[in-house]
Amino acid sequence: DARRMDRFTQFAVVAVGEALSDSGLEIDDGNRGRVGVILGTGIGGIGTLLKGAEALAERGPHWVSPFLIPMMLPDTGAGQVAIHFGLRGPNMAVVTACATGANAIGEASEMIRRGAADAMVAGGSEAAIVPVALAGFNVMDAISTRNDDPQRASRPFDRDRDGFVLGEGAAALILESWDHARSRGARILAEVAGYASTNDAYHMSAPLEDGAGASDCMRLALADAGLAPTEIDYINAHGTSTRLNDVSETSAIKAVFGEQAYNIPVSSTKSMTGHLLGAAGAVEAIFSILALRHGMLPPTINYEAPDPACDLDYVPNHSRPAKIRHVLSNSFGFGGHNASLILSEPPPNGDR
């Protein structure tokens, strides 16, 4: 089976298997029709596409794999997960560039809210470390050129940042309705309390300088959760380590939270993982849930030289304990896509 899957799909199947095992959710004929999948990717099977192009150029059309098309399509991850685990509920792939993972989680929660499913597998997967992708990001001046010092290259909000470091992998979460989770005695880690999605309607790869699209998204997520800005205890930032994003996101946070912005810890875990593109939002949702569970703020590493335009508390270089009840996680993507999730600790008695 693995030979008939692009690496992004392989990552997705493994991540979902681990998530299902950790959740204790058993799939059988009685529930498989009520368990769905929303699993996204930013780029899809680019490695498979390149191999096909090479075979065509070097040996001719008959040497192109008959599995090329189904392996490269962005929806293959969601489809293969459904096949592998026998999930017959709602199924789709989200493709919103680097907002994909967060949108997948948010849209999966909406599926459950409206009663279309009892449980959803949600997340993102990416395997784009290939020469053409690196070249494309490089000519956009999007990735760091600190090739002599890769461990310190990803430095969100730092004055000397010069782009992101490309990462790859997958992350998956199991979402359930409160009634479904409680009826089976699930270990509830967090609640998707709020979700919103907007667009800048401005530029394909640059954010609005004032972050207006992102600030709108955060406000809508707060309203969806029924929370005031003062109730957010931590922000997991999109924080790509690019010149444009980090200033724009800082401005957006200030627009939403006002003076309170200076009292809210903000960190970018991309400083440690690199940028997983379509998987980033799902990975960062897990970081946010772990922060809730353990009362520990993840740091922004490689933060050495403050940027006057980025003047918030970025939890520099070291994690620190904190009382965390509500986390805001931001994800933004090429095409002007914005997605914000609010993840909250579940009520102590599990009532909702």
Tab-separated table of C-alpha atoms in Angstrom, residues 37-247:
chain	number	residue	atom	x	y	z
A	37	VAL	CA	-12.491	12.847	7.839
A	38	ILE	CA	-11.374	16.362	6.966
A	39	LEU	CA	-7.690	16.142	6.187
A	40	GLY	CA	-5.886	18.794	4.196
A	41	THR	CA	-2.607	19.552	2.510
A	42	GLY	CA	-1.110	22.692	1.113
A	43	ILE	CA	0.624	21.177	-1.900
A	44	GLY	CA	-0.296	17.488	-2.092
A	45	GLY	CA	1.734	14.857	-3.904
A	46	ILE	CA	4.417	17.065	-5.384
A	47	GLY	CA	7.079	14.362	-5.010
A	48	THR	CA	4.971	11.931	-7.024
A	49	LEU	CA	4.291	14.577	-9.679
A	50	LEU	CA	8.011	15.256	-10.082
A	51	LYS	CA	8.802	11.569	-10.489
A	52	GLY	CA	6.105	11.326	-13.138
A	53	ALA	CA	7.466	14.347	-14.982
A	54	GLU	CA	10.964	12.863	-14.929
A	55	ALA	CA	9.705	9.516	-16.254
A	56	LEU	CA	7.831	11.280	-19.047
A	57	ALA	CA	10.819	13.408	-20.053
A	58	GLU	CA	13.424	10.651	-19.860
A	59	ARG	CA	11.556	7.526	-21.003
A	60	GLY	CA	8.227	8.523	-22.527
A	61	PRO	CA	4.527	8.466	-21.599
A	62	HIS	CA	4.221	4.710	-21.128
A	63	TRP	CA	6.673	4.882	-18.222
A	64	VAL	CA	4.464	7.226	-16.213
A	65	SER	CA	2.909	5.332	-13.297
A	66	PRO	CA	-0.805	4.517	-13.606
A	67	PHE	CA	-1.002	5.550	-9.959
A	68	LEU	CA	0.360	9.050	-10.653
A	69	ILE	CA	-2.981	10.870	-10.637
A	70	PRO	CA	-4.549	9.269	-7.538
A	71	MET	CA	-1.243	9.567	-5.672
A	72	MET	CA	-0.729	13.282	-6.340
A	73	LEU	CA	-4.262	14.612	-5.779
A	74	PRO	CA	-4.689	16.699	-2.599
A	75	ASP	CA	-7.722	14.653	-1.526
A	76	THR	CA	-5.764	11.385	-1.578
A	77	GLY	CA	-4.797	11.722	2.086
A	78	ALA	CA	-8.416	11.981	3.196
A	79	GLY	CA	-9.437	9.179	0.863
A	80	GLN	CA	-6.691	6.778	1.908
A	81	VAL	CA	-7.389	7.444	5.591
A	82	ALA	CA	-11.045	6.574	5.030
A	83	ILE	CA	-10.104	3.378	3.184
A	84	HIS	CA	-7.443	2.343	5.672
A	85	PHE	CA	-9.620	2.804	8.758
A	86	GLY	CA	-13.052	2.157	7.250
A	87	LEU	CA	-14.501	5.623	7.885
A	88	ARG	CA	-17.670	6.212	5.861
A	89	GLY	CA	-18.827	9.545	7.274
A	90	PRO	CA	-18.326	12.995	5.701
A	91	ASN	CA	-14.999	13.213	3.883
A	92	MET	CA	-13.156	16.052	2.220
A	93	ALA	CA	-9.778	17.691	1.787
A	94	VAL	CA	-9.192	21.317	2.712
A	95	VAL	CA	-6.612	23.220	0.660
A	96	THR	CA	-5.999	26.720	2.014
A	97	ALA	CA	-2.201	26.777	1.866
A	98	CYS	CA	-0.716	27.289	5.319
A	99	ALA	CA	-4.133	27.761	6.949
A	100	THR	CA	-5.160	24.249	5.891
A	101	GLY	CA	-4.636	22.367	9.157
A	102	ALA	CA	-6.545	24.913	11.227
A	103	ASN	CA	-9.361	25.091	8.676
A	104	ALA	CA	-9.616	21.292	8.701
A	105	ILE	CA	-10.064	21.248	12.472
A	106	GLY	CA	-12.519	24.130	12.421
A	107	GLU	CA	-14.632	22.697	9.627
A	108	ALA	CA	-14.635	19.269	11.275
A	109	SER	CA	-15.949	20.854	14.465
A	110	GLU	CA	-18.691	22.517	12.407
A	111	MET	CA	-19.650	19.129	10.935
A	112	ILE	CA	-20.155	17.799	14.446
A	113	ARG	CA	-22.010	20.914	15.625
A	114	ARG	CA	-24.586	20.564	12.878
A	115	GLY	CA	-25.057	16.855	13.524
A	116	ALA	CA	-23.462	15.494	10.344
A	117	ALA	CA	-21.128	13.247	12.350
A	118	ASP	CA	-20.530	12.047	15.892
A	119	ALA	CA	-16.757	12.097	15.464
A	120	MET	CA	-14.305	13.485	12.926
A	121	VAL	CA	-10.668	12.903	12.118
A	122	ALA	CA	-9.118	16.297	11.353
A	123	GLY	CA	-5.661	17.522	10.486
A	124	GLY	CA	-3.095	18.197	7.822
A	125	SER	CA	-0.167	16.563	6.087
A	126	GLU	CA	2.699	17.818	3.955
A	127	ALA	CA	5.767	16.388	2.221
A	128	ALA	CA	7.148	19.234	0.144
A	129	ILE	CA	10.883	19.142	0.817
A	130	VAL	CA	11.768	18.699	-2.839
A	131	PRO	CA	14.091	20.831	-4.978
A	132	VAL	CA	11.421	22.616	-7.012
A	133	ALA	CA	9.444	23.665	-3.925
A	134	LEU	CA	12.577	24.919	-2.213
A	135	ALA	CA	13.545	26.811	-5.359
A	136	GLY	CA	10.086	28.332	-5.650
A	137	PHE	CA	10.034	29.562	-2.072
A	138	ASN	CA	13.612	30.773	-2.425
A	139	VAL	CA	12.966	33.016	-5.426
A	140	MET	CA	10.064	34.525	-3.456
A	141	ASP	CA	12.510	35.359	-0.640
A	142	ALA	CA	10.236	33.345	1.655
A	143	ILE	CA	12.750	30.905	3.132
A	144	SER	CA	15.792	31.566	5.259
A	145	THR	CA	19.228	31.545	3.650
A	146	ARG	CA	21.056	30.846	6.915
A	147	ASN	CA	22.309	27.614	5.392
A	148	ASP	CA	25.455	27.653	7.517
A	149	ASP	CA	23.416	27.755	10.745
A	150	PRO	CA	20.185	25.792	10.161
A	151	GLN	CA	19.329	25.246	13.824
A	152	ARG	CA	19.130	28.992	14.366
A	153	ALA	CA	17.579	29.896	11.025
A	154	SER	CA	13.927	29.925	12.100
A	155	ARG	CA	13.635	32.982	14.333
A	156	PRO	CA	10.099	34.369	14.391
A	157	PHE	CA	9.697	37.978	15.549
A	158	ASP	CA	13.475	38.422	15.801
A	159	ARG	CA	14.936	41.523	14.150
A	160	ASP	CA	17.301	39.419	12.027
A	161	ARG	CA	14.748	36.928	10.689
A	162	ASP	CA	15.013	36.285	6.976
A	163	GLY	CA	12.396	33.655	6.190
A	164	PHE	CA	11.032	30.308	7.298
A	165	VAL	CA	12.602	26.864	7.379
A	166	LEU	CA	10.595	24.295	5.437
A	167	GLY	CA	9.366	21.327	7.458
A	168	GLU	CA	7.203	18.327	6.703
A	169	GLY	CA	5.038	15.814	8.524
A	170	ALA	CA	1.436	15.321	9.596
A	171	ALA	CA	-0.803	15.847	12.600
A	172	ALA	CA	-4.292	14.527	13.286
A	173	LEU	CA	-6.851	15.082	16.028
A	174	ILE	CA	-9.993	13.173	16.934
A	175	LEU	CA	-12.979	15.455	17.467
A	176	GLU	CA	-16.222	14.240	19.023
A	177	SER	CA	-19.497	15.659	20.218
A	178	TRP	CA	-19.678	16.038	23.991
A	179	ASP	CA	-22.388	13.401	24.247
A	180	HIS	CA	-20.455	10.900	22.146
A	181	ALA	CA	-17.202	11.430	24.025
A	182	ARG	CA	-18.823	11.177	27.437
A	183	SER	CA	-20.905	8.126	26.548
A	184	ARG	CA	-17.792	6.128	25.743
A	185	GLY	CA	-15.751	7.508	28.631
A	186	ALA	CA	-13.256	9.322	26.424
A	187	ARG	CA	-10.328	11.234	27.876
A	188	ILE	CA	-11.308	14.754	26.819
A	189	LEU	CA	-8.197	16.866	26.273
A	190	ALA	CA	-9.706	20.151	25.112
A	191	GLU	CA	-12.722	21.794	23.523
A	192	VAL	CA	-12.814	23.504	20.131
A	193	ALA	CA	-14.587	26.492	21.631
A	194	GLY	CA	-14.335	28.879	18.702
A	195	TYR	CA	-13.423	28.961	15.031
A	196	ALA	CA	-13.382	31.511	12.243
A	197	SER	CA	-12.093	31.868	8.715
A	198	THR	CA	-11.626	35.046	6.659
A	199	ASN	CA	-9.678	36.319	3.676
A	200	ASP	CA	-7.542	39.427	3.204
A	201	ALA	CA	-8.769	39.930	-0.400
A	202	TYR	CA	-5.487	41.743	-0.982
A	203	HIS	CA	-2.540	39.750	-2.383
A	204	MET	CA	-1.693	36.143	-3.209
A	205	SER	CA	1.380	35.928	-0.981
A	206	ALA	CA	1.632	39.076	1.151
A	207	PRO	CA	-0.550	39.866	4.173
A	208	LEU	CA	-2.241	43.184	4.753
A	209	GLU	CA	0.287	45.402	6.509
A	210	ASP	CA	-2.134	46.253	9.298
A	211	GLY	CA	-3.288	42.635	9.619
A	212	ALA	CA	-6.944	43.622	9.180
A	213	GLY	CA	-8.004	40.270	7.727
A	214	ALA	CA	-6.297	38.397	10.539
A	215	SER	CA	-7.739	40.678	13.218
A	216	ASP	CA	-11.232	40.184	11.785
A	217	CYS	CA	-10.689	36.439	11.980
A	218	MET	CA	-9.581	36.552	15.614
A	219	ARG	CA	-12.575	38.691	16.587
A	220	LEU	CA	-14.963	36.268	14.898
A	221	ALA	CA	-13.369	33.301	16.654
A	222	LEU	CA	-13.733	35.056	20.006
A	223	ALA	CA	-17.387	35.765	19.259
A	224	ASP	CA	-17.943	32.144	18.243
A	225	ALA	CA	-16.469	31.023	21.555
A	226	GLY	CA	-18.405	33.623	23.547
A	227	LEU	CA	-15.176	34.922	25.051
A	228	ALA	CA	-13.881	38.405	25.740
A	229	PRO	CA	-10.346	39.280	24.602
A	230	THR	CA	-9.280	39.419	28.250
A	231	GLU	CA	-10.048	35.702	28.615
A	232	ILE	CA	-7.336	34.520	26.206
A	233	ASP	CA	-4.325	33.263	28.163
A	234	TYR	CA	-1.946	32.357	25.323
A	235	ILE	CA	-1.666	32.884	21.577
A	236	ASN	CA	0.037	30.307	19.388
A	237	ALA	CA	1.033	32.594	16.541
A	238	HIS	CA	1.346	31.792	12.869
A	239	GLY	CA	4.791	33.359	13.295
A	240	THR	CA	6.587	32.267	10.141
A	241	SER	CA	9.876	34.139	10.645
A	242	THR	CA	9.295	36.196	7.492
A	243	ARG	CA	9.728	39.944	7.388
A	244	LEU	CA	6.114	40.601	6.412
A	245	ASN	CA	4.089	38.071	8.419
A	246	ASP	CA	5.512	38.699	11.849
A	247	VAL	CA	4.894	42.455	11.757
